[in-house]
Amino acid sequence: YKKKERSGWPPKILCAMGVCHRGSTSLRIVPENVKVNNEVFLKEVLIPIWKEDIPRLYPGEESKVILHMDGARAHFHPNVVQWLETNKIKYIPAGHWPANSPDLSPMDYGINGIFKNLCNRRTATTKSELVKVAKEVWSEIKIRKIRRVIKAWPFRVDLMVKKLGF
């Protein structure tokens, strides 16, 4: 969105999205005024991604997918972990991630910035317009950009190890 001087500006929305070598998930818009707890995360984000996006991105190869989520509490609530395990979905447990650093998360060091920059080039004056802009922008992020961001990840992790975590 572009800044505009008026009360209640700028409009804000909460989005959930993901990327992999084969592309991106659908952009999920979290309902307005909803706190993202484990139930909302499962219903609005994780289950739709697993049932809709993963089969589209990995048809017939869903069992090869390993999920990597960020450290939000809702992502590793016991109900979420139980759902993942009951459905035999592989995931990286929180304790096995590299240091909690935006320099080591492809979504943080790359995709979110690209997404926000593209959104900021557009004008939206209402939340519904912002949702439309966000969906359009998300669909415009090219696979080559996603792959370039993901390809940088091992280098970033190696560098962090060489620098002893700095």
PDB file of C-alpha atoms in Angstrom:
ATOM      1  CA  TYR A   1       0.000   0.000   0.000  1.00  0.00           C
ATOM      2  CA  LYS A   2       1.088   3.576  -0.442  1.00  0.00           C
ATOM      3  CA  LYS A   3       0.821   5.989   2.444  1.00  0.00           C
ATOM      4  CA  LYS A   4      -2.137   8.266   2.494  1.00  0.00           C
ATOM      5  CA  GLU A   5      -2.911  10.777   5.210  1.00  0.00           C
ATOM      6  CA  ARG A   6      -6.180   9.984   6.948  1.00  0.00           C
ATOM      7  CA  SER A   7      -7.520   8.372  10.068  1.00  0.00           C
ATOM      8  CA  GLY A   8      -7.162   4.590  10.255  1.00  0.00           C
ATOM      9  CA  TRP A   9      -4.503   4.550   7.560  1.00  0.00           C
ATOM     10  CA  PRO A  10      -2.842   2.412   6.395  1.00  0.00           C
ATOM     11  CA  PRO A  11      -5.160  -0.580   6.170  1.00  0.00           C
ATOM     12  CA  LYS A  12      -3.558  -3.785   7.446  1.00  0.00           C
ATOM     13  CA  ILE A  13      -4.111  -7.452   6.772  1.00  0.00           C
ATOM     14  CA  LEU A  14      -2.450 -10.588   8.095  1.00  0.00           C
ATOM     15  CA  CYS A  15      -1.214 -12.973   5.416  1.00  0.00           C
ATOM     16  CA  ALA A  16       0.217 -16.470   5.559  1.00  0.00           C
ATOM     17  CA  MET A  17       2.300 -17.795   2.714  1.00  0.00           C
ATOM     18  CA  GLY A  18       5.079 -20.199   1.929  1.00  0.00           C
ATOM     19  CA  VAL A  19       7.583 -21.081  -0.754  1.00  0.00           C
ATOM     20  CA  CYS A  20       9.506 -24.096  -1.955  1.00  0.00           C
ATOM     21  CA  HIS A  21      11.708 -24.948  -4.929  1.00  0.00           C
ATOM     22  CA  ARG A  22       8.616 -25.715  -7.002  1.00  0.00           C
ATOM     23  CA  GLY A  23       6.782 -22.464  -6.307  1.00  0.00           C
ATOM     24  CA  SER A  24       4.605 -20.805  -3.751  1.00  0.00           C
ATOM     25  CA  THR A  25       1.580 -21.700  -1.708  1.00  0.00           C
ATOM     26  CA  SER A  26      -1.616 -19.756  -2.127  1.00  0.00           C
ATOM     27  CA  LEU A  27      -1.749 -16.536  -0.160  1.00  0.00           C
ATOM     28  CA  ARG A  28      -3.951 -17.070   2.886  1.00  0.00           C
ATOM     29  CA  ILE A  29      -5.632 -14.031   4.399  1.00  0.00           C
ATOM     30  CA  VAL A  30      -6.357 -14.451   8.088  1.00  0.00           C
ATOM     31  CA  PRO A  31      -9.869 -13.235   8.967  1.00  0.00           C
ATOM     32  CA  GLU A  32      -9.993  -9.742  10.426  1.00  0.00           C
ATOM     33  CA  ASN A  33      -9.821  -9.327  14.217  1.00  0.00           C
ATOM     34  CA  VAL A  34      -8.805 -12.956  14.745  1.00  0.00           C
ATOM     35  CA  LYS A  35      -5.974 -13.905  17.069  1.00  0.00           C
ATOM     36  CA  VAL A  36      -3.890 -16.579  15.377  1.00  0.00           C
ATOM     37  CA  ASN A  37      -3.905 -19.356  17.921  1.00  0.00           C
ATOM     38  CA  ASN A  38      -3.321 -23.039  17.186  1.00  0.00           C
ATOM     39  CA  GLU A  39      -6.928 -23.621  16.094  1.00  0.00           C
ATOM     40  CA  VAL A  40      -6.920 -20.707  13.647  1.00  0.00           C
ATOM     41  CA  PHE A  41      -3.480 -21.702  12.357  1.00  0.00           C
ATOM     42  CA  LEU A  42      -4.667 -25.247  11.672  1.00  0.00           C
ATOM     43  CA  LYS A  43      -8.016 -24.279  10.118  1.00  0.00           C
ATOM     44  CA  GLU A  44      -6.998 -21.207   8.102  1.00  0.00           C
ATOM     45  CA  VAL A  45      -3.399 -21.977   7.185  1.00  0.00           C
ATOM     46  CA  LEU A  46      -1.863 -25.408   7.756  1.00  0.00           C
ATOM     47  CA  ILE A  47      -4.701 -27.712   6.715  1.00  0.00           C
ATOM     48  CA  PRO A  48      -5.495 -25.740   3.518  1.00  0.00           C
ATOM     49  CA  ILE A  49      -1.808 -25.629   2.600  1.00  0.00           C
ATOM     50  CA  TRP A  50      -1.455 -29.365   3.165  1.00  0.00           C
ATOM     51  CA  LYS A  51      -4.674 -30.326   1.370  1.00  0.00           C
ATOM     52  CA  GLU A  52      -4.543 -27.830  -1.516  1.00  0.00           C
ATOM     53  CA  ASP A  53      -1.048 -26.449  -2.101  1.00  0.00           C
ATOM     54  CA  ILE A  54       1.178 -29.431  -1.371  1.00  0.00           C
ATOM     55  CA  PRO A  55      -0.706 -31.751  -3.794  1.00  0.00           C
ATOM     56  CA  ARG A  56      -0.494 -29.004  -6.453  1.00  0.00           C
ATOM     57  CA  LEU A  57       3.234 -28.454  -5.915  1.00  0.00           C
ATOM     58  CA  TYR A  58       4.178 -32.094  -5.252  1.00  0.00           C
ATOM     59  CA  PRO A  59       1.555 -34.272  -6.989  1.00  0.00           C
ATOM     60  CA  GLY A  60       2.012 -37.865  -5.871  1.00  0.00           C
ATOM     61  CA  GLU A  61       5.073 -36.893  -3.840  1.00  0.00           C
ATOM     62  CA  GLU A  62       3.406 -35.413  -0.770  1.00  0.00           C
ATOM     63  CA  SER A  63       5.207 -37.892   1.493  1.00  0.00           C
ATOM     64  CA  LYS A  64       8.560 -36.345   0.478  1.00  0.00           C
ATOM     65  CA  VAL A  65       7.603 -32.886   1.744  1.00  0.00           C
ATOM     66  CA  ILE A  66       9.151 -31.652   4.979  1.00  0.00           C
ATOM     67  CA  LEU A  67       7.557 -28.545   6.481  1.00  0.00           C
ATOM     68  CA  HIS A  68       9.651 -25.786   8.018  1.00  0.00           C
ATOM     69  CA  MET A  69       7.616 -23.182   9.886  1.00  0.00           C
ATOM     70  CA  ASP A  70       8.718 -20.202  11.893  1.00  0.00           C
ATOM     71  CA  GLY A  71       8.748 -20.035  15.675  1.00  0.00           C
ATOM     72  CA  ALA A  72       5.249 -18.703  16.252  1.00  0.00           C
ATOM     73  CA  ARG A  73       3.753 -20.438  19.286  1.00  0.00           C
ATOM     74  CA  ALA A  74       0.687 -21.541  17.367  1.00  0.00           C
ATOM     75  CA  HIS A  75       2.895 -23.476  14.925  1.00  0.00           C
ATOM     76  CA  PHE A  76       4.159 -25.839  17.595  1.00  0.00           C
ATOM     77  CA  HIS A  77       1.249 -26.018  19.952  1.00  0.00           C
ATOM     78  CA  PRO A  78       0.664 -29.635  21.037  1.00  0.00           C
ATOM     79  CA  ASN A  79      -2.582 -29.735  18.977  1.00  0.00           C
ATOM     80  CA  VAL A  80      -0.671 -28.747  15.836  1.00  0.00           C
ATOM     81  CA  VAL A  81       2.118 -31.248  16.494  1.00  0.00           C
ATOM     82  CA  GLN A  82      -0.492 -33.952  17.127  1.00  0.00           C
ATOM     83  CA  TRP A  83      -2.238 -33.104  13.831  1.00  0.00           C
ATOM     84  CA  LEU A  84       1.078 -33.274  11.947  1.00  0.00           C
ATOM     85  CA  GLU A  85       1.982 -36.609  13.517  1.00  0.00           C
ATOM     86  CA  THR A  86      -1.503 -38.113  13.130  1.00  0.00           C
ATOM     87  CA  ASN A  87      -1.401 -37.217   9.435  1.00  0.00           C
ATOM     88  CA  LYS A  88       2.185 -38.498   9.096  1.00  0.00           C
ATOM     89  CA  ILE A  89       3.446 -35.128   7.901  1.00  0.00           C
ATOM     90  CA  LYS A  90       7.180 -34.571   8.197  1.00  0.00           C
ATOM     91  CA  TYR A  91       8.268 -31.317   9.781  1.00  0.00           C
ATOM     92  CA  ILE A  92      11.381 -29.793  11.262  1.00  0.00           C
ATOM     93  CA  PRO A  93      10.926 -29.511  15.032  1.00  0.00           C
ATOM     94  CA  ALA A  94      11.634 -26.090  16.493  1.00  0.00           C
ATOM     95  CA  GLY A  95      14.711 -27.320  18.388  1.00  0.00           C
ATOM     96  CA  HIS A  96      16.384 -28.403  15.130  1.00  0.00           C
ATOM     97  CA  TRP A  97      16.270 -25.042  13.380  1.00  0.00           C
ATOM     98  CA  PRO A  98      19.261 -22.799  12.953  1.00  0.00           C
ATOM     99  CA  ALA A  99      19.459 -19.733  15.169  1.00  0.00           C
ATOM    100  CA  ASN A 100      16.375 -17.529  15.234  1.00  0.00           C
ATOM    101  CA  SER A 101      17.673 -14.892  12.864  1.00  0.00           C
ATOM    102  CA  PRO A 102      16.065 -13.110   9.921  1.00  0.00           C
ATOM    103  CA  ASP A 103      19.380 -13.653   8.117  1.00  0.00           C
ATOM    104  CA  LEU A 104      18.720 -17.403   8.149  1.00  0.00           C
ATOM    105  CA  SER A 105      15.060 -17.535   7.147  1.00  0.00           C
ATOM    106  CA  PRO A 106      14.385 -17.424   3.391  1.00  0.00           C
ATOM    107  CA  MET A 107      10.976 -15.897   4.062  1.00  0.00           C
ATOM    108  CA  ASP A 108      12.553 -13.137   6.188  1.00  0.00           C
ATOM    109  CA  TYR A 109      15.696 -12.295   4.210  1.00  0.00           C
ATOM    110  CA  GLY A 110      14.035 -12.592   0.829  1.00  0.00           C
ATOM    111  CA  ILE A 111      10.418 -13.366   0.125  1.00  0.00           C
ATOM    112  CA  ASN A 112       8.726 -11.072   2.671  1.00  0.00           C
ATOM    113  CA  GLY A 113      10.855  -8.128   1.545  1.00  0.00           C
ATOM    114  CA  ILE A 114      10.087  -8.739  -2.123  1.00  0.00           C
ATOM    115  CA  PHE A 115       6.388  -9.076  -1.307  1.00  0.00           C
ATOM    116  CA  LYS A 116       6.259  -5.897   0.796  1.00  0.00           C
ATOM    117  CA  ASN A 117       8.214  -3.858  -1.770  1.00  0.00           C
ATOM    118  CA  LEU A 118       5.866  -4.907  -4.558  1.00  0.00           C
ATOM    119  CA  CYS A 119       2.806  -4.156  -2.411  1.00  0.00           C
ATOM    120  CA  ASN A 120       4.188  -0.719  -1.535  1.00  0.00           C
ATOM    121  CA  ARG A 121       4.272   0.190  -5.233  1.00  0.00           C
ATOM    122  CA  ARG A 122       0.488  -0.082  -5.402  1.00  0.00           C
ATOM    123  CA  THR A 123      -2.285   1.992  -3.921  1.00  0.00           C
ATOM    124  CA  ALA A 124      -5.021   0.557  -1.729  1.00  0.00           C
ATOM    125  CA  THR A 125      -7.453   2.665   0.251  1.00  0.00           C
ATOM    126  CA  THR A 126      -9.495  -0.096   1.876  1.00  0.00           C
ATOM    127  CA  LYS A 127      -8.774  -3.518   3.345  1.00  0.00           C
ATOM    128  CA  SER A 128     -10.567  -5.238   0.481  1.00  0.00           C
ATOM    129  CA  GLU A 129      -8.385  -3.362  -2.010  1.00  0.00           C
ATOM    130  CA  LEU A 130      -5.303  -4.314  -0.010  1.00  0.00           C
ATOM    131  CA  VAL A 131      -6.331  -7.988  -0.075  1.00  0.00           C
ATOM    132  CA  LYS A 132      -6.727  -7.734  -3.864  1.00  0.00           C
ATOM    133  CA  VAL A 133      -3.308  -6.067  -4.209  1.00  0.00           C
ATOM    134  CA  ALA A 134      -1.667  -8.659  -1.941  1.00  0.00           C
ATOM    135  CA  LYS A 135      -3.106 -11.563  -3.950  1.00  0.00           C
ATOM    136  CA  GLU A 136      -2.062  -9.980  -7.248  1.00  0.00           C
ATOM    137  CA  VAL A 137       1.453  -9.251  -6.013  1.00  0.00           C
ATOM    138  CA  TRP A 138       1.868 -12.735  -4.518  1.00  0.00           C
ATOM    139  CA  SER A 139       0.945 -14.317  -7.855  1.00  0.00           C
ATOM    140  CA  GLU A 140       3.510 -12.105  -9.637  1.00  0.00           C
ATOM    141  CA  ILE A 141       6.538 -13.320  -7.672  1.00  0.00           C
ATOM    142  CA  LYS A 142       8.418 -15.431 -10.199  1.00  0.00           C
ATOM    143  CA  ILE A 143       9.765 -18.917  -9.521  1.00  0.00           C
ATOM    144  CA  ARG A 144      13.297 -17.806 -10.443  1.00  0.00           C
ATOM    145  CA  LYS A 145      13.228 -15.215  -7.625  1.00  0.00           C
ATOM    146  CA  ILE A 146      11.957 -17.811  -5.165  1.00  0.00           C
ATOM    147  CA  ARG A 147      14.696 -20.236  -6.220  1.00  0.00           C
ATOM    148  CA  ARG A 148      17.387 -17.562  -5.965  1.00  0.00           C
ATOM    149  CA  VAL A 149      16.300 -16.798  -2.380  1.00  0.00           C
ATOM    150  CA  ILE A 150      16.223 -20.495  -1.450  1.00  0.00           C
ATOM    151  CA  LYS A 151      19.594 -21.126  -3.130  1.00  0.00           C
ATOM    152  CA  ALA A 152      21.196 -18.482  -0.858  1.00  0.00           C
ATOM    153  CA  TRP A 153      20.107 -20.328   2.295  1.00  0.00           C
ATOM    154  CA  PRO A 154      22.963 -22.907   2.591  1.00  0.00           C
ATOM    155  CA  PHE A 155      25.548 -20.149   2.055  1.00  0.00           C
ATOM    156  CA  ARG A 156      23.945 -18.057   4.803  1.00  0.00           C
ATOM    157  CA  VAL A 157      23.931 -20.999   7.234  1.00  0.00           C
ATOM    158  CA  ASP A 158      27.574 -21.846   6.431  1.00  0.00           C
ATOM    159  CA  LEU A 159      28.568 -18.220   6.964  1.00  0.00           C
ATOM    160  CA  MET A 160      26.786 -18.130  10.337  1.00  0.00           C
ATOM    161  CA  VAL A 161      28.683 -21.281  11.396  1.00  0.00           C
ATOM    162  CA  LYS A 162      32.019 -19.809  10.234  1.00  0.00           C
ATOM    163  CA  LYS A 163      31.267 -16.596  12.146  1.00  0.00           C
ATOM    164  CA  LEU A 164      30.387 -18.605  15.279  1.00  0.00           C
ATOM    165  CA  GLY A 165      26.777 -17.461  15.218  1.00  0.00           C
ATOM    166  CA  PHE A 166      27.397 -13.823  14.366  1.00  0.00           C
TER     167      PHE A 166
END
